[in-house]
XYZ file of C-alpha atoms in Angstrom:
522
model
C -23.596 9.883 -12.388
C -22.552 6.645 -14.119
C -24.284 3.307 -13.631
C -23.235 -0.199 -14.674
C -25.167 -2.828 -16.599
C -24.099 -6.393 -17.405
C -24.719 -6.951 -21.112
C -25.048 -10.521 -22.421
C -25.618 -10.724 -26.150
C -24.953 -12.597 -29.367
C -24.538 -11.245 -32.884
C -25.392 -12.935 -36.168
C -25.004 -12.427 -39.889
C -27.657 -13.509 -42.364
C -28.121 -13.457 -46.116
C -31.776 -12.727 -45.400
C -32.221 -9.349 -43.690
C -35.434 -10.478 -41.941
C -36.097 -12.550 -38.834
C -37.663 -16.027 -38.622
C -40.776 -16.607 -36.538
C -39.320 -16.171 -33.038
C -42.667 -17.055 -31.469
C -41.618 -20.673 -32.001
C -38.670 -20.308 -29.596
C -39.456 -22.383 -26.476
C -40.620 -20.167 -23.620
C -41.721 -17.282 -25.833
C -45.417 -16.464 -25.589
C -45.447 -13.200 -27.540
C -43.184 -11.311 -29.917
C -43.729 -7.579 -29.565
C -42.820 -5.287 -32.465
C -41.213 -2.211 -30.857
C -40.617 -0.371 -34.113
C -37.492 1.142 -35.626
C -35.059 3.285 -33.618
C -32.424 5.520 -35.216
C -29.077 5.474 -33.380
C -26.066 7.687 -33.975
C -22.873 6.733 -32.129
C -19.379 8.194 -32.272
C -16.651 5.914 -30.933
C -13.592 7.457 -29.316
C -10.082 6.046 -28.959
C -6.464 7.110 -29.024
C -4.718 7.559 -32.365
C -3.028 4.180 -31.883
C -6.327 2.521 -30.840
C -5.333 1.491 -27.343
C -8.913 0.866 -26.275
C -9.776 -1.237 -29.307
C -6.605 -3.295 -28.758
C -8.021 -4.446 -25.416
C -11.621 -4.808 -26.705
C -12.792 -1.766 -24.736
C -15.290 0.551 -26.436
C -16.149 4.154 -25.595
C -18.958 5.884 -27.436
C -21.256 8.886 -27.332
C -24.658 7.887 -28.639
C -27.900 9.690 -29.364
C -31.230 8.085 -30.110
C -32.922 5.223 -28.300
C -33.803 4.977 -24.624
C -30.224 5.048 -23.333
C -28.667 8.061 -25.059
C -25.424 9.109 -23.411
C -21.836 7.988 -22.976
C -21.247 4.235 -22.884
C -18.017 2.545 -21.800
C -17.852 -1.233 -22.269
C -15.341 -3.647 -20.738
C -15.113 -7.292 -21.878
C -15.943 -9.891 -19.227
C -16.194 -13.089 -21.304
C -17.132 -13.933 -24.898
C -20.483 -12.269 -25.497
C -20.477 -10.658 -22.042
C -19.562 -7.042 -21.322
C -20.038 -4.573 -18.507
C -21.482 -1.333 -19.828
C -20.944 1.800 -17.733
C -23.261 4.641 -18.675
C -23.119 8.368 -18.074
C -25.596 11.080 -19.106
C -25.304 12.712 -22.504
C -22.896 15.642 -22.611
C -20.694 17.379 -25.152
C -17.468 16.208 -23.533
C -16.374 12.917 -21.996
C -17.437 12.760 -18.323
C -14.515 12.745 -15.880
C -15.686 9.520 -14.234
C -15.440 7.623 -17.528
C -12.151 9.273 -18.455
C -10.701 7.975 -15.178
C -11.801 4.405 -15.974
C -9.747 4.292 -19.188
C -6.709 6.153 -17.850
C -4.613 3.019 -17.251
C -4.937 2.235 -20.960
C -4.931 5.735 -22.420
C -2.333 7.312 -20.079
C -1.679 10.856 -21.332
C -2.845 10.336 -24.890
C -5.816 12.230 -26.317
C -9.112 10.480 -27.008
C -10.288 11.291 -30.546
C -13.460 10.577 -32.525
C -12.522 7.455 -34.471
C -15.611 5.928 -36.061
C -19.220 7.020 -36.494
C -21.934 4.368 -36.672
C -25.456 5.264 -37.717
C -27.895 2.404 -37.287
C -31.548 1.766 -38.040
C -32.568 -0.728 -35.336
C -35.729 -2.776 -35.916
C -36.550 -4.159 -32.477
C -38.557 -7.169 -31.239
C -39.186 -8.060 -27.596
C -39.525 -11.731 -26.693
C -41.782 -12.099 -23.651
C -43.082 -15.070 -21.684
C -46.655 -15.926 -20.655
C -46.416 -13.559 -17.675
C -45.373 -10.652 -19.866
C -41.794 -10.799 -18.598
C -39.094 -9.719 -21.068
C -36.792 -12.597 -21.982
C -34.624 -10.958 -24.637
C -34.485 -8.140 -27.144
C -33.826 -9.080 -30.763
C -32.973 -6.445 -33.330
C -32.063 -6.230 -36.971
C -29.491 -3.461 -37.285
C -28.739 -1.810 -40.593
C -25.400 -0.108 -39.983
C -23.548 2.648 -41.839
C -19.942 3.033 -40.613
C -17.705 5.989 -41.358
C -14.033 6.289 -40.405
C -13.432 9.796 -38.996
C -9.605 9.816 -39.136
C -6.964 9.142 -41.743
C -7.808 7.891 -45.214
C -10.373 5.336 -44.141
C -13.637 4.838 -45.932
C -17.186 3.761 -45.227
C -18.980 0.455 -44.909
C -22.524 -0.883 -44.666
C -23.890 -4.143 -43.316
C -26.878 -5.710 -41.597
C -26.637 -7.837 -38.482
C -28.934 -9.502 -35.974
C -28.355 -8.812 -32.287
C -29.900 -10.786 -29.430
C -29.508 -9.259 -25.955
C -30.594 -11.119 -22.837
C -32.972 -9.274 -20.530
C -31.667 -8.077 -17.174
C -31.382 -11.034 -14.757
C -32.367 -13.392 -17.556
C -31.228 -17.002 -17.897
C -28.282 -17.214 -20.345
C -29.559 -20.646 -21.411
C -32.447 -18.874 -23.151
C -29.979 -17.470 -25.684
C -29.200 -21.052 -26.743
C -32.850 -21.528 -27.656
C -32.886 -18.363 -29.752
C -29.563 -19.398 -31.292
C -30.995 -22.722 -32.393
C -33.941 -21.014 -34.083
C -31.763 -18.432 -35.848
C -29.256 -21.003 -37.097
C -32.060 -23.170 -38.425
C -33.203 -20.143 -40.422
C -29.714 -19.716 -41.902
C -28.182 -17.097 -39.584
C -24.489 -17.422 -38.704
C -22.588 -16.145 -35.645
C -20.885 -12.870 -36.483
C -17.177 -13.011 -37.196
C -16.720 -9.684 -35.356
C -17.025 -9.368 -31.602
C -18.653 -5.929 -31.863
C -19.890 -3.378 -34.364
C -16.796 -1.284 -33.699
C -14.476 -4.206 -34.456
C -16.189 -4.752 -37.800
C -16.202 -1.031 -38.569
C -12.485 -0.732 -37.875
C -11.749 -3.667 -40.146
C -14.057 -2.607 -42.973
C -13.085 1.090 -43.016
C -9.366 0.741 -42.352
C -6.932 2.714 -44.508
C -4.695 0.784 -46.868
C -2.391 -1.103 -44.487
C 0.464 -1.242 -46.960
C 0.556 2.539 -47.145
C 0.582 3.015 -43.388
C 2.746 0.128 -42.197
C 5.996 2.039 -42.625
C 4.850 4.827 -40.323
C 2.922 2.831 -37.750
C 4.628 2.502 -34.353
C 3.922 0.069 -31.531
C 1.213 1.408 -29.225
C 3.488 1.591 -26.216
C 6.941 1.876 -27.766
C 9.260 4.248 -25.901
C 10.846 7.002 -27.915
C 14.334 6.210 -29.178
C 14.428 2.930 -27.238
C 17.865 1.305 -27.346
C 18.094 -2.060 -29.027
C 19.086 -4.971 -26.847
C 21.709 -7.471 -27.844
C 19.432 -10.387 -26.960
C 15.998 -9.899 -28.544
C 12.885 -11.501 -27.037
C 11.001 -14.147 -28.949
C 7.646 -13.092 -30.387
C 4.720 -13.465 -27.982
C 3.569 -17.078 -28.083
C 4.532 -20.342 -26.430
C 7.581 -19.667 -24.213
C 10.745 -21.557 -25.121
C 13.748 -19.989 -23.402
C 14.170 -19.019 -19.752
C 13.652 -15.407 -20.781
C 10.414 -16.275 -22.581
C 8.978 -17.829 -19.414
C 9.912 -14.926 -17.176
C 8.637 -12.329 -19.643
C 5.340 -14.214 -20.060
C 4.800 -13.968 -16.297
C 5.766 -10.294 -16.257
C 3.390 -9.600 -19.141
C 0.497 -11.306 -17.337
C 1.025 -9.170 -14.232
C 1.371 -5.965 -16.277
C -1.924 -6.801 -17.947
C -3.512 -7.395 -14.541
C -2.438 -3.947 -13.321
C -4.009 -2.292 -16.357
C -7.199 -4.350 -16.371
C -7.860 -4.080 -12.623
C -7.511 -0.289 -12.581
C -11.199 0.415 -13.405
C -12.378 -2.134 -10.825
C -10.243 -0.542 -8.098
C -11.606 2.896 -8.961
C -15.154 1.513 -8.741
C -14.406 -0.140 -5.399
C -15.178 -3.645 -6.681
C -14.667 -6.185 -3.877
C -11.247 -7.873 -3.875
C -9.939 -5.688 -6.718
C -7.433 -3.848 -4.497
C -6.098 -7.159 -3.204
C -5.691 -8.552 -6.721
C -3.891 -5.445 -7.943
C -1.583 -5.517 -4.934
C -0.763 -9.172 -5.625
C 0.112 -8.278 -9.229
C 2.542 -5.588 -8.039
C 4.158 -8.027 -5.619
C 4.445 -10.713 -8.259
C 6.185 -8.302 -10.598
C 8.619 -7.052 -7.987
C 9.364 -10.587 -6.798
C 9.984 -11.731 -10.350
C 12.514 -8.974 -10.949
C 14.328 -9.919 -7.738
C 14.181 -13.708 -8.135
C 15.254 -13.829 -11.789
C 18.166 -11.405 -11.837
C 20.100 -13.965 -13.854
C 17.520 -13.436 -16.607
C 16.659 -9.713 -16.378
C 19.312 -7.060 -15.797
C 18.679 -5.487 -12.397
C 20.116 -2.167 -13.555
C 16.936 -1.795 -15.612
C 14.478 -3.565 -13.299
C 15.505 -2.141 -9.905
C 14.031 1.344 -10.566
C 10.800 -0.285 -11.734
C 10.874 -2.471 -8.635
C 11.144 0.616 -6.424
C 7.989 2.043 -7.993
C 6.214 -1.299 -7.606
C 7.116 -1.319 -3.913
C 5.640 2.171 -3.590
C 2.433 1.148 -5.358
C 2.038 -1.997 -3.246
C 2.396 0.085 -0.082
C -0.274 2.532 -1.254
C -2.621 -0.316 -2.147
C -1.924 -1.857 1.243
C -3.386 1.115 3.098
C -6.831 0.107 1.831
C -6.373 -3.655 1.589
C -4.886 -4.202 5.056
C -7.677 -2.174 6.619
C -10.283 -4.169 4.662
C -8.906 -7.506 5.872
C -8.564 -6.274 9.439
C -12.097 -4.884 9.583
C -13.575 -8.166 8.355
C -11.548 -10.124 10.901
C -12.678 -7.948 13.793
C -16.327 -8.010 12.689
C -16.264 -11.822 12.515
C -14.641 -12.102 15.951
C -17.205 -9.758 17.460
C -20.089 -11.690 15.877
C -18.822 -14.888 17.521
C -19.023 -13.421 21.050
C -22.074 -14.162 23.217
C -24.159 -11.097 24.048
C -23.034 -11.226 27.673
C -19.475 -10.395 26.614
C -20.414 -7.378 24.481
C -20.354 -4.228 26.616
C -21.014 -0.865 24.991
C -21.423 0.176 21.341
C -18.523 -1.958 20.112
C -20.135 -2.878 16.798
C -21.099 0.715 16.054
C -17.616 1.995 16.865
C -15.963 -0.743 14.797
C -18.215 0.028 11.804
C -17.524 3.754 12.058
C -13.785 3.136 12.254
C -13.854 0.819 9.235
C -15.982 3.116 7.070
C -13.953 6.217 7.887
C -10.662 4.471 7.193
C -11.944 2.948 3.946
C -13.386 6.196 2.612
C -10.126 8.020 3.234
C -7.970 5.229 1.859
C -10.094 4.766 -1.264
C -10.093 8.458 -2.109
C -6.348 8.588 -1.692
C -5.921 5.474 -3.830
C -7.820 7.008 -6.739
C -5.396 9.911 -6.573
C -2.479 7.477 -6.665
C -3.867 5.793 -9.786
C -4.103 9.198 -11.471
C -0.608 10.228 -10.416
C 2.254 10.776 -12.827
C 4.336 8.211 -10.949
C 1.794 5.443 -11.414
C 1.207 6.165 -15.098
C 4.969 6.378 -15.644
C 5.287 2.968 -13.964
C 2.848 1.460 -16.463
C 4.803 3.043 -19.309
C 8.042 1.637 -17.874
C 6.555 -1.865 -17.760
C 5.424 -1.520 -21.376
C 8.894 -0.397 -22.425
C 10.519 -3.243 -20.528
C 8.349 -5.790 -22.328
C 8.940 -4.212 -25.746
C 12.718 -4.152 -25.329
C 13.514 -6.354 -22.312
C 16.911 -6.120 -20.578
C 17.735 -9.795 -21.095
C 20.972 -11.225 -19.791
C 22.888 -14.041 -21.449
C 21.192 -16.800 -19.422
C 17.809 -15.654 -20.732
C 18.599 -17.464 -23.984
C 19.216 -20.776 -22.207
C 16.769 -23.644 -21.796
C 14.483 -22.822 -18.865
C 14.821 -25.900 -16.646
C 18.257 -25.241 -15.168
C 18.037 -21.447 -14.986
C 14.568 -21.286 -13.432
C 15.195 -24.180 -11.040
C 18.316 -22.483 -9.692
C 16.438 -19.213 -9.091
C 13.545 -20.907 -7.304
C 15.867 -23.029 -5.179
C 17.799 -19.926 -4.141
C 14.604 -18.315 -2.836
C 13.618 -21.509 -1.042
C 17.033 -21.746 0.624
C 16.685 -18.183 1.945
C 13.194 -18.966 3.203
C 14.523 -21.987 5.076
C 17.006 -19.805 6.917
C 14.336 -17.251 7.880
C 11.887 -19.870 9.133
C 14.589 -21.634 11.149
C 15.617 -18.344 12.756
C 12.021 -17.389 13.586
C 11.259 -20.736 15.203
C 14.391 -20.490 17.349
C 13.252 -17.175 18.866
C 11.075 -17.021 21.992
C 7.512 -15.663 21.606
C 7.434 -11.866 21.505
C 8.030 -8.892 19.269
C 11.286 -10.168 17.760
C 9.629 -13.419 16.781
C 6.630 -11.594 15.331
C 8.957 -9.555 13.112
C 10.916 -12.664 12.083
C 7.740 -14.528 11.174
C 6.571 -11.569 9.112
C 9.898 -11.557 7.230
C 9.482 -15.290 6.584
C 5.968 -14.640 5.312
C 7.247 -12.141 2.742
C 9.918 -14.588 1.575
C 7.258 -17.316 1.337
C 5.308 -15.153 -1.098
C 8.411 -14.473 -3.163
C 9.201 -18.186 -3.370
C 5.610 -18.912 -4.373
C 5.659 -16.310 -7.138
C 8.990 -17.596 -8.473
C 7.514 -21.089 -8.628
C 4.450 -19.724 -10.428
C 6.628 -18.081 -13.062
C 8.501 -21.353 -13.567
C 5.481 -23.652 -13.458
C 4.942 -23.958 -17.210
C 8.559 -25.009 -17.698
C 9.052 -27.148 -14.584
C 5.665 -28.792 -14.326
C 4.477 -30.669 -11.250
C 7.444 -29.917 -8.940
C 6.777 -26.201 -9.344
C 3.030 -26.707 -8.918
C 3.639 -28.635 -5.696
C 5.883 -25.863 -4.427
C 3.226 -23.258 -5.175
C 0.665 -25.224 -3.133
C 3.088 -25.702 -0.249
C 4.001 -22.018 -0.157
C 0.308 -21.048 -0.270
C -0.349 -23.251 2.765
C 2.612 -21.793 4.646
C 1.635 -18.272 3.618
C -1.842 -18.753 5.076
C -0.360 -19.859 8.392
C 2.031 -16.913 8.541
C -0.761 -14.622 7.418
C -3.083 -15.642 10.232
C -0.340 -14.892 12.719
C 0.459 -11.478 11.215
C -3.231 -10.565 11.012
C -3.486 -11.357 14.723
C -0.561 -9.040 15.459
C -2.240 -6.191 13.584
C -5.666 -6.946 15.088
C -4.297 -6.696 18.626
C -2.667 -3.365 17.830
C -5.953 -1.994 16.463
C -7.968 -3.324 19.402
C -5.673 -1.515 21.826
C -6.176 1.711 19.876
C -9.970 1.293 19.757
C -10.077 0.468 23.461
C -8.221 3.674 24.274
C -10.672 5.726 22.185
C -13.665 4.000 23.790
C -12.274 4.560 27.289
C -11.709 8.251 26.565
C -15.353 8.495 25.455
C -16.540 6.982 28.739
C -17.375 3.591 27.231
C -16.438 0.168 28.550
C -13.239 -1.282 27.131
C -14.096 -4.787 28.403
C -15.075 -6.291 25.035
C -11.931 -5.007 23.349
C -9.942 -6.850 26.007
C -11.900 -10.036 25.353
C -11.243 -9.788 21.623
C -7.575 -9.048 22.313
C -7.280 -12.217 24.405
C -8.908 -14.266 21.648
C -6.403 -12.882 19.148
C -3.524 -13.806 21.449
C -4.772 -17.394 21.514
C -5.110 -17.453 17.732
C -1.520 -16.309 17.378
C -0.348 -18.920 19.868
C -2.131 -21.671 17.945
C -0.586 -20.492 14.670
C 2.886 -20.456 16.206
C 2.363 -23.880 17.753
C 1.353 -25.330 14.389
C 4.338 -23.889 12.534
C 7.058 -26.431 13.452
C 5.031 -29.439 12.306
C 3.747 -27.645 9.230
C 7.260 -26.608 8.240
C 8.581 -30.128 8.826
C 5.886 -31.602 6.589
C 6.560 -29.048 3.871
C 10.314 -29.626 3.871
C 9.802 -33.390 3.667
C 7.399 -33.062 0.739
C 9.769 -30.695 -1.067
C 12.967 -32.634 -0.512
C 13.801 -32.606 -4.270
C 14.032 -28.813 -4.038
C 16.301 -28.799 -1.003
C 18.791 -31.545 -1.927
């Protein structure tokens, strides 16, 4: 079974292969010589190095106290999450799943072998507590594919102890720099090995293909500008699409590991993508984006099965916790917990299957292909201000009509549905403004904030609608089991009042928003 460890470390190069006196680092009472460990690690990647391209490393290592499979994801400079699995001849399924969004159907091959002699020192405080591990690593790298060669180097690695204070690394850094050490130019041993053992690039450039290029992709009349600062309307839209595609890929492991809020963030990325394709049809040809949008809608719905239940369960738990004991009749908390856990377990298992499905992996491939050879229309080449403003204003105009219609309806089911439709359009308008924000500046930023505020108000109302539906279902189950349904009725009444307050606040909130955003509506 895999476990996860947060790894915080710094790497250094030095002309002197030894270490200075680290006992002079503030806070260090003793430097313990732990001897030399021999490590042998084989790094795996696809032939086109998809993992390395996103700074992800996958290795099988023997030697040392943590022999096994190690999968590392970047968190921040010098910070990585390392997921470990026991040593085996083949890659464990649980780790294979965590790289599937990047690897897709491509084979993972042995890429580089690193054999290291690690001379280790432990820095401990006066209480004998480990502060950091410092090692001098003498590394021999060997490229296992192609015509690559070998390389040797020595580096210093400082790894913070579990639950240690990152500020301690600054103290070690100061001592090492004073002794002539320099921060490593490579983020990891693998990065340096790949650079130092690479085949002759001139000989391979003619045959190298983009990592995600579709086979026999047609060439578009209007080519996208190279990735960098966006200039045209198309550049801005594609930059937003690229950011959401990256989010889908990068959040995949977190969703599989059931990291809090990861499902919500992935669902938002799918919605942003789909909204962008719909809002900016003057920029991207819908003949190409509509099929991708259909798959995004499917994925968002599948993600929603888990996310909606998660939000609802938290809302009901909070409401129950606010009730005085006198109003809690029967095992309401126990039944609510059982319902939430059963629903989550089923939804999460199903979601992992969705992420492994051919349809989901094909969707990621389709997004890659779209970004490599985007279906740009003529207006994509225009300056962004006019094109993006027109698209955002069109969404805002449609939202105005939906809100006006909803507020004209009497309270009831029809109004609930109309408010939910307005909520969805609010999100679309917000995402369009986000995509245009870099080009349009403060007006777009103000619109994003206004739509977020309106979205929260609509969201509270819709959550109340769903909470009341669930409470009626739970009350029926409790009644059938011979339990009191009184508390469910109390919670239902509280949700009705919450919905009424949200509806009552809407007219004034909408009036204030429309007044603040008058430049967008005139």
